[in-house]
Amino acid sequence: QVQLVESGGGLVQPGGSLRLSCVTSGFKPGFTSANYAIGWFRQAPGKERERVSCTSSTIGNTYYADSVIGRFTISRDNAKNTVFLQMNNLEPEDSAIYYCATDLYYYCWPTGDYWGQGTQVTVSS
């Protein structure tokens, strides 16, 4: 019932930018994505999944992995039930499949009960 759909990935050169979006749906009546923490994760080939960024429920606290601080920004458009990840100054090490997730809890970091299908980000010259 709960669904998350990522988009916005692609191929960019080092130093480039991408904006990922996570469109959510299927929450119970009276509830929206604004009520829950939404996290961004990524997984590169041969590596474990890692945390990237997270935004908590309506208060809007945000969290970032050390590796992306100052380069990535997470934000919400609550009217559209969408969470964005603005990625600037991308590096080859950022190449991965990016997923958004929620566990219908209020605080970061979600452990992940619901995941999107992922969107590929490739940073290469």
Coordinates of N, CA and C in Angstrom, one line a residue:
Q1 N 0.8 -1.2 0.0 CA 0.0 0.0 0.0 C 0.9 1.3 0.0
V2 N 1.8 1.3 0.9 CA 2.7 2.4 0.9 C 3.7 2.3 -0.2
Q3 N 3.9 3.3 -1.0 CA 4.8 3.2 -2.1 C 5.7 4.4 -2.2
L4 N 6.9 4.2 -2.6 CA 7.9 5.2 -2.7 C 8.5 5.0 -4.1
V5 N 8.6 6.1 -4.8 CA 9.2 6.1 -6.2 C 10.3 7.1 -6.3
E6 N 11.5 6.7 -6.6 CA 12.6 7.6 -6.8 C 12.7 7.9 -8.3
S7 N 13.3 9.1 -8.5 CA 13.6 9.5 -9.9 C 14.7 10.6 -9.8
G8 N 15.2 10.9 -10.9 CA 16.2 12.0 -11.0 C 17.6 11.6 -11.2
G9 N 17.9 10.3 -11.2 CA 19.2 9.8 -11.4 C 19.7 10.0 -12.8
G10 N 20.9 9.7 -13.0 CA 21.5 9.9 -14.4 C 23.0 9.9 -14.3
L11 N 23.6 10.2 -15.5 CA 25.0 10.3 -15.7 C 25.4 11.7 -15.6
V12 N 26.4 12.0 -14.8 CA 26.9 13.4 -14.7 C 28.4 13.3 -14.6
Q13 N 29.1 14.4 -14.9 CA 30.5 14.5 -14.8 C 30.8 14.9 -13.3
P14 N 32.0 14.6 -12.9 CA 32.4 15.1 -11.6 C 32.2 16.6 -11.4
G15 N 31.7 17.0 -10.3 CA 31.4 18.4 -10.1 C 30.0 18.8 -10.5
G16 N 29.3 17.9 -11.1 CA 28.0 18.2 -11.6 C 26.9 18.0 -10.4
S17 N 25.7 18.3 -10.8 CA 24.6 18.2 -9.8 C 23.4 17.4 -10.3
L18 N 22.7 16.8 -9.4 CA 21.5 16.1 -9.7 C 20.5 16.4 -8.5
R19 N 19.2 16.4 -8.9 CA 18.2 16.4 -7.8 C 17.4 15.2 -7.9
L20 N 17.4 14.4 -6.9 CA 16.6 13.2 -6.8 C 15.3 13.5 -6.1
S21 N 14.2 12.8 -6.5 CA 13.0 13.0 -5.8 C 12.4 11.6 -5.4
C22 N 11.7 11.6 -4.3 CA 11.0 10.5 -3.7 C 9.6 10.8 -3.5
V23 N 8.7 10.3 -4.4 CA 7.3 10.5 -4.3 C 6.7 9.4 -3.6
T24 N 6.0 9.8 -2.5 CA 5.4 8.8 -1.6 C 3.8 8.8 -1.8
S25 N 3.2 7.6 -1.5 CA 1.8 7.5 -1.6 C 1.4 6.3 -0.7
G26 N 0.1 6.2 -0.5 CA -0.5 5.0 0.1 C -0.6 5.1 1.6
F27 N -0.4 6.2 2.2 CA -0.5 6.4 3.6 C -2.0 6.4 4.0
K28 N -2.2 6.1 5.3 CA -3.6 6.0 5.8 C -4.2 7.4 5.7
P29 N -5.6 7.4 5.5 CA -6.2 8.7 5.4 C -5.9 9.6 6.6
G30 N -5.6 10.8 6.3 CA -5.2 11.8 7.4 C -3.7 11.8 7.7
F31 N -3.0 11.0 7.0 CA -1.5 10.9 7.2 C -0.9 11.1 5.9
T32 N 0.3 11.8 5.9 CA 1.1 12.0 4.7 C 2.5 11.7 5.1
S33 N 3.4 11.8 4.0 CA 4.8 11.6 4.3 C 5.3 12.6 5.3
A34 N 4.7 13.7 5.5 CA 5.2 14.7 6.5 C 5.1 14.2 7.9
N35 N 4.4 13.1 8.1 CA 4.2 12.5 9.4 C 5.3 11.6 9.8
Y36 N 6.2 11.3 8.8 CA 7.2 10.2 9.0 C 8.5 10.6 8.5
A37 N 9.5 10.0 9.1 CA 10.9 10.2 8.7 C 11.1 9.5 7.3
I38 N 11.8 10.1 6.4 CA 12.1 9.6 5.1 C 13.7 9.7 5.0
G39 N 14.3 8.6 4.6 CA 15.7 8.5 4.5 C 16.1 8.2 3.1
W40 N 17.3 8.7 2.7 CA 18.0 8.4 1.5 C 19.1 7.4 1.8
F41 N 19.3 6.4 1.1 CA 20.4 5.4 1.2 C 21.0 5.2 -0.2
R42 N 22.1 4.6 -0.2 CA 22.7 4.3 -1.5 C 23.6 3.0 -1.4
Q43 N 23.7 2.4 -2.5 CA 24.5 1.1 -2.5 C 25.2 1.1 -3.8
A44 N 26.5 1.0 -3.7 CA 27.4 0.9 -4.9 C 27.8 -0.6 -5.1
P45 N 28.1 -1.0 -6.3 CA 28.5 -2.4 -6.6 C 29.6 -2.9 -5.6
G46 N 29.3 -4.0 -5.0 CA 30.3 -4.6 -4.1 C 30.4 -4.0 -2.8
K47 N 29.5 -3.1 -2.4 CA 29.6 -2.4 -1.2 C 28.2 -2.5 -0.4
E48 N 28.3 -2.3 0.9 CA 27.1 -2.4 1.7 C 26.3 -1.1 1.5
R49 N 25.0 -1.2 1.7 CA 24.1 -0.1 1.7 C 24.5 0.9 2.8
E50 N 24.5 2.2 2.5 CA 24.9 3.2 3.5 C 23.9 4.3 3.6
R51 N 23.8 4.9 4.7 CA 23.0 6.0 4.9 C 23.6 7.2 4.2
V52 N 22.7 8.1 3.6 CA 23.1 9.3 3.0 C 22.5 10.5 3.7
S53 N 21.2 10.5 3.8 CA 20.5 11.7 4.5 C 19.1 11.3 4.9
C54 N 18.6 12.0 5.9 CA 17.3 11.7 6.4 C 16.6 13.0 6.9
T55 N 15.3 13.0 6.8 CA 14.5 14.1 7.3 C 13.4 13.5 8.2
S56 N 13.3 14.0 9.4 CA 12.3 13.5 10.3 C 11.0 14.1 10.1
S57 N 10.0 13.7 10.8 CA 8.6 14.2 10.6 C 8.5 15.6 10.9
T58 N 7.3 16.2 10.8 CA 7.0 17.6 10.6 C 7.9 18.6 11.1
I59 N 8.6 18.3 12.2 CA 9.6 19.3 12.7 C 10.7 19.6 11.6
G60 N 11.0 18.5 10.9 CA 11.9 18.7 9.8 C 13.4 18.7 10.1
N61 N 13.8 18.0 11.1 CA 15.2 17.9 11.4 C 15.8 17.1 10.3
T62 N 17.1 17.4 10.0 CA 17.8 16.7 8.9 C 19.1 16.2 9.4
Y63 N 19.6 15.1 8.7 CA 20.8 14.4 9.1 C 21.5 14.0 7.8
Y64 N 22.8 14.0 7.9 CA 23.7 13.7 6.7 C 24.8 12.8 7.1
A65 N 25.2 12.0 6.2 CA 26.4 11.2 6.3 C 27.6 12.2 6.2
D66 N 28.7 11.9 6.9 CA 29.8 12.8 6.9 C 30.3 13.1 5.5
S67 N 30.2 12.1 4.6 CA 30.8 12.2 3.3 C 30.1 13.1 2.4
V68 N 28.8 13.5 2.8 CA 28.0 14.4 1.9 C 27.7 15.7 2.5
I69 N 28.2 16.0 3.7 CA 27.9 17.3 4.4 C 28.5 18.4 3.5
G70 N 27.6 19.4 3.3 CA 28.0 20.5 2.5 C 27.8 20.4 1.1
R71 N 27.5 19.2 0.6 CA 27.3 19.0 -0.8 C 25.8 18.5 -1.1
F72 N 25.2 17.8 -0.2 CA 23.8 17.3 -0.4 C 22.9 18.1 0.6
T73 N 21.7 18.3 0.1 CA 20.6 18.9 0.9 C 19.3 18.1 0.7
I74 N 18.7 17.7 1.8 CA 17.5 17.1 1.8 C 16.4 18.1 2.1
S75 N 15.2 17.9 1.5 CA 14.1 18.8 1.7 C 12.8 18.1 1.4
R76 N 11.7 18.7 1.8 CA 10.4 18.2 1.6 C 9.5 19.2 0.9
D77 N 8.6 18.6 0.1 CA 7.4 19.4 -0.4 C 6.2 18.6 0.1
N78 N 5.7 19.0 1.3 CA 4.7 18.2 1.9 C 3.4 18.1 1.1
A79 N 3.1 19.2 0.4 CA 1.9 19.2 -0.4 C 1.9 18.2 -1.5
K80 N 3.1 17.8 -1.9 CA 3.3 16.8 -3.0 C 3.7 15.5 -2.4
N81 N 3.8 15.3 -1.1 CA 4.3 14.1 -0.5 C 5.6 13.6 -1.1
T82 N 6.5 14.6 -1.3 CA 7.7 14.3 -2.0 C 8.9 14.8 -1.1
V83 N 10.0 14.0 -1.2 CA 11.2 14.4 -0.5 C 12.3 14.4 -1.6
F84 N 13.1 15.5 -1.5 CA 14.1 15.7 -2.5 C 15.5 15.5 -1.9
L85 N 16.4 15.2 -2.7 CA 17.9 15.2 -2.4 C 18.6 15.9 -3.4
Q86 N 19.0 17.1 -3.1 CA 19.8 17.9 -4.0 C 21.3 17.6 -3.8
M87 N 21.9 17.1 -4.9 CA 23.3 16.7 -4.8 C 24.2 17.6 -5.7
N88 N 25.1 18.3 -5.0 CA 26.0 19.2 -5.7 C 27.4 18.7 -5.6
N89 N 28.3 19.2 -6.5 CA 29.7 18.8 -6.5 C 29.9 17.3 -6.4
L90 N 29.2 16.6 -7.3 CA 29.2 15.1 -7.2 C 30.6 14.6 -7.5
E91 N 30.9 13.5 -6.9 CA 32.2 12.8 -7.0 C 32.0 11.4 -7.5
P92 N 33.0 10.8 -8.1 CA 32.8 9.4 -8.6 C 32.4 8.5 -7.4
E93 N 32.9 8.8 -6.2 CA 32.5 8.0 -5.1 C 31.0 8.0 -4.7
D94 N 30.3 9.0 -5.3 CA 28.9 9.1 -5.1 C 28.1 8.2 -6.0
S95 N 28.8 7.5 -6.9 CA 28.1 6.6 -7.8 C 27.5 5.5 -7.1
A96 N 26.2 5.3 -7.3 CA 25.5 4.2 -6.6 C 24.0 4.2 -7.0
I97 N 23.3 3.2 -6.6 CA 21.9 3.2 -6.7 C 21.3 3.9 -5.4
Y98 N 20.5 4.9 -5.6 CA 20.0 5.6 -4.5 C 18.5 5.2 -4.2
Y99 N 18.2 4.9 -3.0 CA 16.9 4.5 -2.5 C 16.4 5.4 -1.5
C100 N 15.1 5.6 -1.5 CA 14.5 6.3 -0.3 C 13.7 5.2 0.4
A101 N 13.5 5.5 1.7 CA 12.8 4.5 2.6 C 12.1 5.1 3.7
T102 N 11.2 4.4 4.3 CA 10.5 4.8 5.5 C 10.1 3.6 6.3
D103 N 10.0 3.7 7.6 CA 9.4 2.6 8.4 C 8.2 3.1 9.1
L104 N 7.6 4.2 8.7 CA 6.4 4.8 9.3 C 6.6 5.2 10.7
Y105 N 7.8 5.5 11.0 CA 8.2 6.1 12.3 C 8.5 7.6 12.2
Y106 N 8.6 8.3 13.2 CA 8.7 9.7 13.2 C 10.1 10.3 13.1
Y107 N 11.1 9.5 13.5 CA 12.4 10.0 13.7 C 13.5 9.3 12.8
C108 N 14.5 10.0 12.5 CA 15.6 9.4 11.7 C 16.4 8.5 12.7
W109 N 17.0 7.5 12.1 CA 17.0 7.0 10.8 C 16.0 5.8 10.7
P110 N 15.2 5.8 9.6 CA 14.4 4.6 9.4 C 15.2 3.4 9.2
T111 N 14.8 2.3 9.7 CA 15.5 1.0 9.5 C 15.0 0.5 8.1
G112 N 13.8 0.9 7.7 CA 13.4 0.5 6.4 C 12.4 -0.7 6.3
D113 N 11.2 -0.3 6.3 CA 10.1 -1.3 5.9 C 9.6 -1.1 4.5
Y114 N 9.7 0.1 4.0 CA 9.2 0.4 2.7 C 10.3 1.1 1.9
W115 N 10.6 0.6 0.7 CA 11.7 1.1 -0.1 C 11.2 1.4 -1.5
G116 N 11.8 2.3 -2.1 CA 11.6 2.6 -3.5 C 12.4 1.6 -4.4
Q117 N 12.2 1.7 -5.7 CA 12.9 0.8 -6.6 C 14.4 1.2 -6.9
G118 N 14.7 2.4 -6.5 CA 16.1 2.9 -6.7 C 16.2 3.7 -8.0
T119 N 17.1 4.6 -8.0 CA 17.5 5.4 -9.2 C 19.0 5.4 -9.3
Q120 N 19.5 5.2 -10.4 CA 21.0 5.0 -10.6 C 21.6 6.4 -10.8
V121 N 22.7 6.6 -10.0 CA 23.5 7.8 -10.2 C 24.9 7.4 -10.6
T122 N 25.4 7.9 -11.7 CA 26.7 7.6 -12.1 C 27.5 8.9 -12.3
V123 N 28.6 9.0 -11.7 CA 29.4 10.2 -11.8 C 30.7 9.8 -12.4
S124 N 31.0 10.2 -13.6 CA 32.1 9.8 -14.4 C 32.4 10.8 -15.5
S125 N 33.7 11.0 -15.7 CA 34.2 11.8 -16.8 C 34.2 11.1 -18.1

